[in-house]
Short mmCIF file of C-alpha atoms (C1' of nucleotides) in Angstrom, two decimals:
data_model
loop_
_atom_site.label_atom_id
_atom_site.label_comp_id
_atom_site.label_asym_id
_atom_site.label_seq_id
_atom_site.Cartn_x
_atom_site.Cartn_y
_atom_site.Cartn_z
CA UNK A 1 30.24 3.64 -14.45
CA UNK A 2 32.01 6.25 -11.49
CA UNK A 3 29.34 7.96 -10.92
CA UNK A 4 27.00 5.29 -9.32
CA UNK A 5 28.34 5.53 -5.78
CA UNK A 6 26.37 8.23 -5.09
CA UNK A 7 23.13 7.31 -6.11
CA UNK A 8 23.93 3.84 -4.86
CA UNK A 9 24.09 4.35 -1.80
CA UNK A 10 19.88 6.16 -2.12
CA UNK A 11 19.07 2.57 -3.99
CA UNK A 12 18.54 0.54 -0.47
CA UNK A 13 18.98 3.55 2.13
CA UNK A 14 16.35 4.10 4.41
CA UNK A 15 13.27 5.28 2.49
CA UNK A 16 11.38 6.92 5.65
CA UNK A 17 10.89 10.02 7.01
CA UNK A 18 7.63 8.51 9.18
CA UNK A 19 8.95 8.29 12.78
CA UNK A 20 11.10 10.01 14.56
CA UNK A 21 14.73 7.82 15.20
CA UNK A 22 16.13 7.66 18.83
CA UNK A 23 18.21 4.67 18.80
CA UNK A 24 20.59 5.13 15.69
CA UNK A 25 20.90 8.28 13.32
CA UNK A 26 19.94 7.95 10.13
CA UNK A 27 23.86 7.25 8.49
CA UNK A 28 24.34 4.21 10.86
CA UNK A 29 21.43 3.30 10.11
CA UNK A 30 21.78 3.51 6.18
CA UNK A 31 25.07 2.19 6.85
CA UNK A 32 24.23 -0.92 8.28
CA UNK A 33 21.12 -1.60 5.81
CA UNK A 34 24.11 -0.97 2.34
CA UNK A 35 26.54 -3.19 4.47
CA UNK A 36 23.81 -6.40 4.61
CA UNK A 37 23.20 -5.56 1.37
CA UNK A 38 26.00 -5.19 -0.80
CA UNK A 39 27.43 -7.51 -3.04
CA UNK A 40 23.75 -9.60 -2.53
CA UNK A 41 22.16 -11.07 -6.26
CA UNK A 42 18.79 -9.57 -4.31
CA UNK A 43 21.25 -6.12 -4.66
CA UNK A 44 22.44 -6.14 -7.78
CA UNK A 45 19.38 -6.45 -9.47
CA UNK A 46 17.99 -3.58 -7.31
CA UNK A 47 21.20 -1.95 -9.24
CA UNK A 48 19.72 -3.09 -12.36
CA UNK A 49 16.60 -1.95 -12.03
CA UNK A 50 17.19 1.29 -10.99
CA UNK A 51 19.76 1.75 -13.99
CA UNK A 52 16.66 1.03 -16.21
CA UNK A 53 15.09 3.68 -15.14
CA UNK A 54 18.22 5.94 -15.46
CA UNK A 55 17.70 5.29 -18.54
CA UNK A 56 14.08 5.72 -18.75
CA UNK A 57 14.77 9.20 -17.21
CA UNK A 58 17.39 10.61 -19.92
CA UNK A 59 15.41 9.30 -22.67
CA UNK A 60 11.88 11.70 -21.30
CA UNK A 61 15.58 14.30 -20.76
CA UNK A 62 16.32 14.20 -23.94
CA UNK A 63 12.34 14.84 -25.36
CA UNK A 64 12.36 17.50 -23.27
CA UNK A 65 15.06 19.24 -24.70
CA UNK A 66 13.55 18.70 -28.15
CA UNK A 67 10.44 20.46 -26.85
CA UNK A 68 9.89 24.05 -28.50
CA UNK A 69 8.77 27.00 -27.10
CA UNK A 70 5.78 27.23 -29.21
CA UNK A 71 4.78 23.64 -28.54
CA UNK A 72 4.60 24.16 -24.66
CA UNK A 73 2.77 27.43 -24.66
CA UNK A 74 0.00 25.13 -26.90
CA UNK A 75 0.14 22.68 -24.44
CA UNK A 76 -0.30 24.83 -22.28
CA UNK A 77 -3.01 26.37 -22.97
CA UNK A 78 -4.39 22.72 -24.06
CA UNK A 79 -3.32 22.37 -19.61
CA UNK A 80 -5.71 25.51 -18.96
CA UNK A 81 -9.25 24.62 -20.80
CA UNK A 82 -9.11 20.80 -19.30
CA UNK A 83 -8.07 22.56 -15.81
CA UNK A 84 -10.93 25.06 -16.48
CA UNK A 85 -13.57 21.97 -17.24
CA UNK A 86 -12.56 20.03 -13.91
CA UNK A 87 -12.96 23.24 -12.53
CA UNK A 88 -16.32 23.62 -13.18
CA UNK A 89 -16.99 19.75 -12.14
CA UNK A 90 -14.99 20.35 -8.07
CA UNK A 91 -17.22 18.70 -6.09
CA UNK A 92 -17.16 19.38 -2.60
CA UNK A 93 -20.85 18.20 -0.71
CA UNK A 94 -19.01 14.98 0.02
CA UNK A 95 -17.51 13.91 2.88
CA UNK A 96 -14.82 11.08 2.45
CA UNK A 97 -13.24 9.33 5.78
CA UNK A 98 -10.12 7.20 4.81
CA UNK A 99 -9.74 4.65 7.74
CA UNK A 100 -6.59 3.18 8.54
CA UNK A 101 -5.84 0.56 11.54
CA UNK A 102 -2.33 1.79 12.99
CA UNK A 103 0.55 -0.92 12.95
CA UNK A 104 -2.63 -3.58 12.55
CA UNK A 105 -0.32 -6.53 12.75
CA UNK A 106 2.03 -5.32 14.74
CA UNK A 107 -0.94 -4.14 17.53
CA UNK A 108 -2.94 -7.13 17.22
CA UNK A 109 0.03 -8.88 18.10
CA UNK A 110 1.27 -7.33 20.66
CA UNK A 111 -2.27 -7.07 22.03
CA UNK A 112 -2.69 -10.56 22.26
CA UNK A 113 0.46 -10.96 24.00
CA UNK A 114 1.46 -7.99 26.31
CA UNK A 115 4.16 -9.31 26.56
CA UNK A 116 6.03 -7.52 23.88
CA UNK A 117 4.26 -4.52 24.68
CA UNK A 118 7.74 -2.52 25.84
CA UNK A 119 9.18 -4.76 23.26
CA UNK A 120 10.45 -3.40 19.49
CA UNK A 121 9.04 -6.46 17.50
CA UNK A 122 7.78 -6.65 13.93
CA UNK A 123 5.62 -9.23 12.52
CA UNK A 124 7.05 -11.82 9.49
CA UNK A 125 10.24 -13.23 9.03
CA UNK A 126 13.80 -13.46 9.03
CA UNK A 127 13.13 -13.16 5.39
CA UNK A 128 9.87 -10.94 5.69
CA UNK A 129 8.61 -7.79 7.78
CA UNK A 130 5.26 -7.17 7.51
CA UNK A 131 5.08 -4.25 9.72
CA UNK A 132 7.00 -3.08 13.31
CA UNK A 133 5.49 -1.62 16.00
CA UNK A 134 6.94 1.80 17.57
CA UNK A 135 9.97 0.68 19.38
CA UNK A 136 11.65 -1.06 16.42
CA UNK A 137 11.17 1.98 14.34
CA UNK A 138 13.14 3.63 16.30
CA UNK A 139 16.11 1.54 14.97
CA UNK A 140 14.88 1.99 10.98
CA UNK A 141 12.84 -0.99 11.29
CA UNK A 142 10.29 -1.30 8.43
CA UNK A 143 7.83 -3.17 6.86
CA UNK A 144 9.07 -4.62 3.87
CA UNK A 145 12.40 -4.40 5.42
CA UNK A 146 13.88 -8.37 5.30
CA UNK A 147 14.19 -10.13 9.56
CA UNK A 148 17.82 -10.90 8.80
CA UNK A 149 18.16 -7.35 8.23
CA UNK A 150 16.49 -6.12 10.95
CA UNK A 151 17.60 -7.88 13.26
CA UNK A 152 20.98 -6.25 12.20
CA UNK A 153 19.23 -2.87 13.22
CA UNK A 154 18.02 -3.84 16.37
CA UNK A 155 19.45 -6.75 17.89
CA UNK A 156 17.06 -7.71 20.74
CA UNK A 157 14.04 -7.28 17.64
CA UNK A 158 11.31 -9.62 18.41
CA UNK A 159 10.40 -10.96 15.66
CA UNK A 160 6.42 -12.65 16.38
CA UNK A 161 5.08 -14.72 12.49
CA UNK A 162 1.76 -13.42 10.91
CA UNK A 163 -1.17 -14.91 11.87
CA UNK A 164 -3.61 -13.58 9.18
CA UNK A 165 -6.47 -15.41 10.02
CA UNK A 166 -5.73 -13.59 13.30
CA UNK A 167 -6.03 -10.67 11.77
CA UNK A 168 -8.68 -10.91 9.63
CA UNK A 169 -11.39 -12.12 11.91
CA UNK A 170 -9.85 -8.34 13.31
CA UNK A 171 -10.37 -7.29 10.56
CA UNK A 172 -14.20 -8.59 10.26
CA UNK A 173 -15.29 -7.28 13.71
CA UNK A 174 -13.55 -3.36 12.17
CA UNK A 175 -15.82 -3.60 9.41
CA UNK A 176 -18.98 -4.02 11.14
CA UNK A 177 -18.34 -0.70 12.79
CA UNK A 178 -17.55 0.93 9.71
CA UNK A 179 -20.83 -1.00 8.10
CA UNK A 180 -22.68 1.28 10.62
CA UNK A 181 -20.96 4.84 9.22
CA UNK A 182 -21.68 3.66 5.31
CA UNK A 183 -22.89 0.11 4.27
CA UNK A 184 -21.22 0.95 1.35
CA UNK A 185 -17.79 1.30 2.84
CA UNK A 186 -14.74 0.17 0.11
CA UNK A 187 -12.16 -1.96 2.30
CA UNK A 188 -8.82 -1.36 0.70
CA UNK A 189 -7.01 -3.98 2.71
CA UNK A 190 -7.26 -5.42 5.67
CA UNK A 191 -6.75 -2.59 8.32
CA UNK A 192 -7.98 0.47 5.68
CA UNK A 193 -11.25 1.80 4.38
CA UNK A 194 -12.91 4.76 2.33
CA UNK A 195 -16.12 6.06 4.00
CA UNK A 196 -18.57 7.73 2.12
CA UNK A 197 -20.26 9.50 5.40
CA UNK A 198 -22.52 12.05 3.55
CA UNK A 199 -25.78 10.15 4.71
CA UNK A 200 -24.70 8.87 7.66
CA UNK A 201 -23.98 12.77 8.85
CA UNK A 202 -27.64 14.09 7.24
CA UNK A 203 -29.35 11.28 9.92
CA UNK A 204 -26.94 11.95 12.75
CA UNK A 205 -28.45 15.85 12.81
CA UNK A 206 -31.47 14.83 13.96
CA UNK A 207 -30.52 11.89 16.00
CA UNK A 208 -30.81 11.94 19.71
CA UNK A 209 -27.82 11.85 22.08
CA UNK A 210 -28.52 8.64 23.47
CA UNK A 211 -27.38 7.05 19.67
CA UNK A 212 -24.47 9.38 20.39
CA UNK A 213 -23.94 7.59 23.86
CA UNK A 214 -21.08 5.06 23.94
CA UNK A 215 -20.03 3.31 26.37
CA UNK A 216 -16.42 1.99 27.82
CA UNK A 217 -16.38 -1.27 27.96
CA UNK A 218 -14.81 -1.88 32.07
CA UNK A 219 -13.90 -5.83 29.99
CA UNK A 220 -10.83 -3.25 28.62
CA UNK A 221 -7.93 -4.50 30.05
CA UNK A 222 -7.87 -4.03 34.15
CA UNK A 223 -10.53 -1.65 34.18
CA UNK A 224 -13.46 -3.19 36.25
CA UNK A 225 -15.49 0.17 37.35
CA UNK A 226 -14.12 3.66 36.18
CA UNK A 227 -13.28 6.66 38.62
CA UNK A 228 -15.01 9.97 37.34
CA UNK A 229 -12.23 10.43 35.01
CA UNK A 230 -11.73 8.43 32.44
CA UNK A 231 -9.65 11.42 30.75
CA UNK A 232 -6.41 9.60 32.06
CA UNK A 233 -6.94 6.48 31.74
CA UNK A 234 -8.17 6.18 28.21
CA UNK A 235 -4.28 5.79 27.36
CA UNK A 236 -3.14 3.03 29.77
CA UNK A 237 -6.82 1.37 27.81
CA UNK A 238 -4.60 1.89 24.91
CA UNK A 239 -1.94 -2.03 24.23
CA UNK A 240 -1.12 -0.14 21.04
CA UNK A 241 2.37 1.48 22.18
CA UNK A 242 1.54 4.87 20.02
CA UNK A 243 1.54 6.88 23.13
CA UNK A 244 4.02 9.65 21.72
CA UNK A 245 1.04 11.39 19.21
CA UNK A 246 1.29 14.52 20.08
CA UNK A 247 -2.27 16.81 18.43
CA UNK A 248 -3.78 13.56 17.96
CA UNK A 249 -5.89 12.32 20.36
CA UNK A 250 -7.41 15.02 21.72
CA UNK A 251 -9.85 12.54 22.30
CA UNK A 252 -12.00 12.54 25.59
CA UNK A 253 -12.54 16.73 26.03
CA UNK A 254 -15.97 15.94 24.86
CA UNK A 255 -18.74 15.67 27.81
CA UNK A 256 -19.15 12.53 29.94
CA UNK A 257 -20.06 10.25 32.54
CA UNK A 258 -20.67 7.55 34.57
CA UNK A 259 -24.08 5.23 33.93
CA UNK A 260 -25.83 4.11 36.49
CA UNK A 261 -24.31 0.38 35.69
CA UNK A 262 -20.43 2.31 36.88
CA UNK A 263 -19.64 2.31 33.11
CA UNK A 264 -18.55 5.27 31.50
CA UNK A 265 -19.11 6.58 28.82
CA UNK A 266 -19.50 9.36 26.45
CA UNK A 267 -21.63 11.36 24.67
CA UNK A 268 -20.52 13.06 21.00
CA UNK A 269 -20.98 15.54 19.18
CA UNK A 270 -23.27 15.76 15.08
CA UNK A 271 -20.35 17.30 13.60
CA UNK A 272 -18.00 14.86 11.16
CA UNK A 273 -15.71 14.79 13.91
CA UNK A 274 -17.35 13.36 16.47
CA UNK A 275 -18.51 11.15 14.35
CA UNK A 276 -15.07 9.68 12.99
CA UNK A 277 -14.13 10.09 16.98
CA UNK A 278 -16.76 8.12 17.75
CA UNK A 279 -16.02 5.66 15.13
CA UNK A 280 -12.62 5.40 15.88
CA UNK A 281 -13.61 5.16 19.83
CA UNK A 282 -15.47 1.88 19.01
CA UNK A 283 -13.75 0.46 17.27
CA UNK A 284 -11.01 0.39 20.65
CA UNK A 285 -13.49 -0.10 22.65
CA UNK A 286 -14.12 -3.24 20.28
CA UNK A 287 -10.45 -4.83 19.50
CA UNK A 288 -8.06 -1.96 21.90
CA UNK A 289 -6.91 -1.71 18.71
CA UNK A 290 -6.63 1.85 17.96
CA UNK A 291 -6.96 3.62 14.00
CA UNK A 292 -6.33 6.34 12.69
CA UNK A 293 -8.42 8.82 9.92
CA UNK A 294 -9.05 11.32 7.53
CA UNK A 295 -11.84 13.32 6.46
CA UNK A 296 -11.59 15.31 3.11
CA UNK A 297 -13.73 15.95 -0.08
CA UNK A 298 -12.77 13.19 -1.77
CA UNK A 299 -10.66 10.07 -1.59
CA UNK A 300 -7.42 10.63 -2.70
CA UNK A 301 -7.20 13.85 0.31
CA UNK A 302 -8.38 11.36 2.10
CA UNK A 303 -5.93 8.87 2.34
CA UNK A 304 -3.82 11.46 2.56
CA UNK A 305 -5.16 12.83 5.71
CA UNK A 306 -4.91 10.21 7.31
CA UNK A 307 -1.55 9.61 7.92
CA UNK A 308 -1.45 13.22 8.84
CA UNK A 309 -2.08 12.33 12.33
CA UNK A 310 -1.44 9.33 12.79
CA UNK A 311 -1.09 7.50 15.24
CA UNK A 312 -4.50 7.45 17.24
CA UNK A 313 -4.87 11.13 15.33
CA UNK A 314 -7.93 12.19 12.72
CA UNK A 315 -7.31 15.34 10.14
CA UNK A 316 -10.24 17.03 8.69
CA UNK A 317 -9.29 18.81 5.49
CA UNK A 318 -12.27 21.47 5.03
CA UNK A 319 -14.18 21.81 2.03
CA UNK A 320 -13.91 24.62 -0.23
CA UNK A 321 -11.29 25.42 -2.40
CA UNK A 322 -9.29 27.30 -0.77
CA UNK A 323 -8.45 24.91 2.22
CA UNK A 324 -8.12 22.07 -0.39
CA UNK A 325 -5.63 23.87 -3.12
CA UNK A 326 -3.72 25.01 0.43
CA UNK A 327 -3.23 21.54 0.84
CA UNK A 328 -2.40 21.11 -1.63
CA UNK A 329 0.34 22.85 -2.51
CA UNK A 330 2.94 21.88 -0.21
CA UNK A 331 1.79 17.90 -0.65
CA UNK A 332 5.11 15.55 -1.37
CA UNK A 333 3.99 13.81 -4.84
CA UNK A 334 5.19 11.05 -2.74
CA UNK A 335 2.44 11.27 -0.98
CA UNK A 336 -0.35 10.32 -2.94
CA UNK A 337 -1.36 7.45 -2.97
CA UNK A 338 -0.42 5.93 -7.33
CA UNK A 339 2.41 8.25 -6.86
CA UNK A 340 5.31 5.54 -6.58
CA UNK A 341 9.02 5.69 -6.23
CA UNK A 342 9.72 5.90 -10.38
CA UNK A 343 7.32 7.99 -10.60
CA UNK A 344 8.39 10.17 -7.52
CA UNK A 345 12.27 9.96 -9.64
CA UNK A 346 10.73 11.16 -12.76
CA UNK A 347 9.36 14.36 -11.43
CA UNK A 348 12.21 15.11 -9.53
CA UNK A 349 14.19 15.33 -12.31
CA UNK A 350 12.32 17.86 -13.52
CA UNK A 351 12.39 19.79 -10.67
CA UNK A 352 9.08 18.44 -9.54
CA UNK A 353 8.85 16.60 -5.36
CA UNK A 354 5.44 19.23 -4.65
CA UNK A 355 1.71 19.81 -5.95
CA UNK A 356 2.34 22.97 -6.33
CA UNK A 357 5.14 22.44 -8.55
CA UNK A 358 2.76 20.36 -10.44
CA UNK A 359 0.61 22.49 -11.21
CA UNK A 360 3.15 24.81 -12.24
CA UNK A 361 4.64 22.45 -15.06
CA UNK A 362 1.68 20.60 -16.23
CA UNK A 363 2.26 22.05 -19.89
CA UNK A 364 5.30 19.93 -19.82
CA UNK A 365 3.79 17.01 -17.74
CA UNK A 366 1.07 17.18 -20.55
CA UNK A 367 3.62 16.95 -23.66
CA UNK A 368 6.35 13.80 -21.09
CA UNK A 369 3.58 11.84 -19.76
CA UNK A 370 0.65 9.29 -21.47
CA UNK A 371 -2.80 10.68 -21.37
CA UNK A 372 -4.18 9.02 -18.43
CA UNK A 373 -1.01 10.44 -16.80
CA UNK A 374 -1.03 13.55 -16.97
CA UNK A 375 -4.50 13.51 -16.54
CA UNK A 376 -3.84 12.30 -13.41
CA UNK A 377 -1.10 14.50 -12.73
CA UNK A 378 -3.42 17.32 -13.41
CA UNK A 379 -6.37 16.40 -11.14
CA UNK A 380 -3.52 15.86 -8.58
CA UNK A 381 -3.06 19.54 -8.28
CA UNK A 382 -6.12 20.96 -8.16
CA UNK A 383 -6.52 18.21 -4.96
CA UNK A 384 -9.21 16.52 -6.60
CA UNK A 385 -10.30 13.03 -6.53
CA UNK A 386 -12.56 10.48 -6.69
CA UNK A 387 -15.96 11.97 -4.87
CA UNK A 388 -18.01 8.75 -4.67
CA UNK A 389 -16.55 5.66 -4.08
CA UNK A 390 -16.77 2.73 -6.41
CA UNK A 391 -18.47 -0.92 -5.06
CA UNK A 392 -15.44 -2.85 -5.09
CA UNK A 393 -15.68 -4.93 -8.52
CA UNK A 394 -15.19 -8.71 -9.47
CA UNK A 395 -12.00 -9.92 -9.45
CA UNK A 396 -10.20 -10.52 -12.64
CA UNK A 397 -7.26 -12.70 -12.01
CA UNK A 398 -6.35 -15.12 -9.51
CA UNK A 399 -2.91 -16.34 -7.91
CA UNK A 400 -0.84 -18.23 -5.82
CA UNK A 401 2.74 -18.07 -6.00
CA UNK A 402 6.16 -19.56 -3.19
CA UNK A 403 9.42 -18.75 -2.82
CA UNK A 404 12.24 -21.23 -1.92
CA UNK A 405 15.52 -22.64 -2.12
CA UNK A 406 17.08 -22.51 -5.80
CA UNK A 407 15.26 -25.32 -7.50
CA UNK A 408 16.91 -26.41 -10.74
CA UNK A 409 16.03 -30.00 -11.38
CA UNK A 410 13.20 -30.42 -14.34
CA UNK A 411 10.96 -33.47 -12.58
CA UNK A 412 11.21 -30.97 -9.27
CA UNK A 413 10.03 -27.77 -11.19
CA UNK A 414 6.84 -29.87 -13.22
CA UNK A 415 5.49 -30.79 -10.24
CA UNK A 416 5.83 -27.38 -7.95
CA UNK A 417 3.73 -26.34 -10.74
CA UNK A 418 1.21 -28.95 -10.41
CA UNK A 419 1.62 -28.31 -7.00
CA UNK A 420 0.52 -24.54 -7.58
CA UNK A 421 -1.86 -25.25 -10.29
CA UNK A 422 -3.70 -27.72 -7.57
CA UNK A 423 -3.91 -24.95 -5.29
CA UNK A 424 -5.32 -22.02 -8.07
CA UNK A 425 -8.00 -24.80 -8.33
CA UNK A 426 -8.60 -25.03 -5.92
CA UNK A 427 -8.95 -21.16 -4.92
CA UNK A 428 -11.23 -20.61 -7.92
CA UNK A 429 -13.29 -24.06 -7.35
CA UNK A 430 -14.75 -22.14 -3.87
CA UNK A 431 -15.63 -18.53 -5.51
CA UNK A 432 -16.69 -20.92 -8.58
CA UNK A 433 -14.31 -19.43 -11.28
CA UNK A 434 -13.21 -20.59 -14.25
CA UNK A 435 -9.86 -18.15 -16.81
CA UNK A 436 -9.12 -18.08 -19.99
CA UNK A 437 -5.64 -16.88 -19.88
CA UNK A 438 -2.76 -18.48 -17.37
CA UNK A 439 0.29 -17.52 -16.70
CA UNK A 440 3.45 -19.27 -15.67
CA UNK A 441 5.80 -16.48 -13.57
CA UNK A 442 9.08 -17.27 -13.10
CA UNK A 443 12.08 -15.37 -11.04
CA UNK A 444 15.70 -16.34 -11.10
CA UNK A 445 18.02 -17.59 -8.50
CA UNK A 446 18.78 -13.63 -9.46
CA UNK A 447 15.46 -12.33 -9.08
CA UNK A 448 14.94 -11.39 -12.86
CA UNK A 449 11.16 -12.17 -13.28
CA UNK A 450 9.28 -13.88 -16.25
CA UNK A 451 5.98 -14.30 -17.10
CA UNK A 452 4.42 -16.37 -19.50
CA UNK A 453 0.72 -16.09 -20.84
CA UNK A 454 -1.19 -18.36 -23.43
CA UNK A 455 -4.91 -17.00 -23.02
CA UNK A 456 -7.74 -20.23 -24.20
CA UNK A 457 -10.62 -19.82 -26.72
CA UNK A 458 -12.04 -21.38 -23.60
CA UNK A 459 -12.50 -20.98 -19.77
CA UNK A 460 -11.05 -23.67 -17.59
CA UNK A 461 -11.29 -24.31 -14.00
CA UNK A 462 -10.13 -27.61 -13.23
CA UNK A 463 -6.00 -28.49 -12.47
CA UNK A 464 -5.37 -30.62 -14.87
CA UNK A 465 -6.60 -28.19 -17.78
CA UNK A 466 -4.23 -25.41 -15.76
CA UNK A 467 -1.29 -28.01 -15.49
CA UNK A 468 -1.34 -28.95 -18.85
CA UNK A 469 -0.98 -25.66 -19.74
CA UNK A 470 1.40 -23.84 -17.28
CA UNK A 471 3.69 -27.43 -18.17
CA UNK A 472 3.35 -26.13 -22.15
CA UNK A 473 5.05 -22.84 -20.92
CA UNK A 474 7.07 -23.79 -18.41
CA UNK A 475 8.72 -26.66 -20.85
CA UNK A 476 9.25 -23.96 -23.49
CA UNK A 477 10.96 -21.94 -20.89
CA UNK A 478 12.98 -24.91 -20.07
CA UNK A 479 13.94 -25.85 -23.40
CA UNK A 480 13.97 -22.26 -24.06
CA UNK A 481 17.20 -22.00 -21.41
CA UNK A 482 19.01 -25.63 -22.29
CA UNK A 483 21.65 -26.87 -21.72
CA UNK A 484 21.68 -25.43 -18.76
CA UNK A 485 18.72 -25.67 -15.95
CA UNK A 486 16.50 -22.67 -15.10
CA UNK A 487 17.35 -21.95 -11.30
CA UNK A 488 14.60 -20.94 -9.98
CA UNK A 489 13.17 -19.41 -6.89
CA UNK A 490 9.78 -18.51 -7.28
CA UNK A 491 6.77 -19.98 -9.35
CA UNK A 492 3.37 -18.62 -10.10
CA UNK A 493 0.32 -18.99 -11.92
"C1'" DT B 1 -2.40 -10.93 -26.62
"C1'" DA B 2 1.59 -11.27 -24.70
"C1'" DC B 3 4.77 -8.87 -21.49
"C1'" DA B 4 6.99 -5.77 -18.39
"C1'" DT B 5 6.71 -2.18 -14.87
"C1'" DA B 6 4.41 0.71 -11.73
"C1'" DC B 7 2.15 0.79 -7.87
"C1'" DA B 8 -0.40 -0.63 -3.52
"C1'" DC B 9 -1.07 -3.34 1.02
"C1'" DT C 1 21.19 -18.74 5.40
"C1'" DA C 2 17.93 -15.02 4.49
"C1'" DT C 3 14.74 -9.94 0.81
"C1'" DG C 4 7.00 -11.82 0.27
"C1'" DG C 5 2.71 -12.34 -1.67
"C1'" DT C 6 -2.07 -11.50 -4.42
"C1'" DG C 7 -3.53 -7.62 -6.71
"C1'" DT C 8 -4.59 -3.91 -10.67
"C1'" DA C 9 -3.25 -0.52 -14.06
"C1'" DT C 10 -1.55 0.67 -17.72
"C1'" DG C 11 1.87 1.02 -21.92
"C1'" DT C 12 3.58 -0.83 -25.39
"C1'" DA C 13 4.73 -4.05 -29.14
#
DNA sequence: TACATACAC
DNA sequence: TATGGTGTATGTA
């Protein structure tokens, strides 16, 4: 193919339009990323995968060409009916909040090492970064970018290794606060959660001021005794680097004062916004870290809203059908949780980039996508989402995997496999679990991934039981390739 | 059930 | 030198 050059440009390119980039411009960044990637086995594999997606799209377009006016009309009517039905059950009565800590890992590391405060930094390794701070983002340094490429974009970048034990501890502190607003909150990860504020707000209406009053803690930074104006101090209080958030910190405008003990305090109101502001305030007082939040009538919308005034901000979408529909019209499909890179590309091929397009094309989509998929898209286009927060269900799988430098010797592969089985068995023991399906995952040096699974008639949990199965699966693969050895870079199970 | 793919963080 | 790890859902055979 000769027209791939253009496409390739977009393949590895900087994926984001989030933060402003003052250091380097986009083209320059993309050029550096491309030069670092081109020719690598990783890149070759990415190209291959892109081709697969393109083929999927071609197939879809062919299918589209087959659709008759008749079919489309019929599908349209069907969609219409379903939309009416969904509309009938629209529930705007819940107040759902999505909270997201700002650049969490990076913020924690900066808090604990003020040296880093004004430097571009990221958390991770030369192989992979988890997150980066604001300064680094200016250079195009992003989460999920390998550190060695980030270093090329920003030679002064400081890379701090991850310290999950610490993040877990901080996360625990934040979750204690979440629980006070919704004991049934659902955490998505260490730094993110959904809360249903409905009940809290009802209670809150009859709360005296005392319950809505929260103190600035003098323990934060060098704030011994607070001066009368806590307002301008607030920024200095924040250890987080995102001091550029424009509309997002109207925060300390409410009535606040100085307590008898000398600590300043603030009284929060009874509205949703005030309650969420209060929660974020308490998080910051407790952890010296900032959070952003989205407030909306369902989970899907709340999630999008939390991104709106990030970092250190919040956004409320009013609970009216009109506001919701309005909000959704201009929403790029990619912003919706669950619509990733591939779905976006497929939708784009159909001329769909915003949710308003979704609404217009639902007839077509119902013919080209699976039932579950188009139902979901229809809901999105109507601004619908879950209005209750499901409790975290029981885990369905447990796994461990490791990447290493090329491993080609059979004995080494087997002993590594055993090691992984030991790890999994240990983890299973900790939770007192058993499992019936053993899955072996292999990635070769060309980044091709394979999984091999076997389901047993009974549940297993011990190393020996698991390894017995995994060893067989691995041996089968080794035999399969022989006389060529398996050249593995990752193994998991 | 087996496997691959997509997605999220 | 160098592109992660863990878990869920879904489509398809």
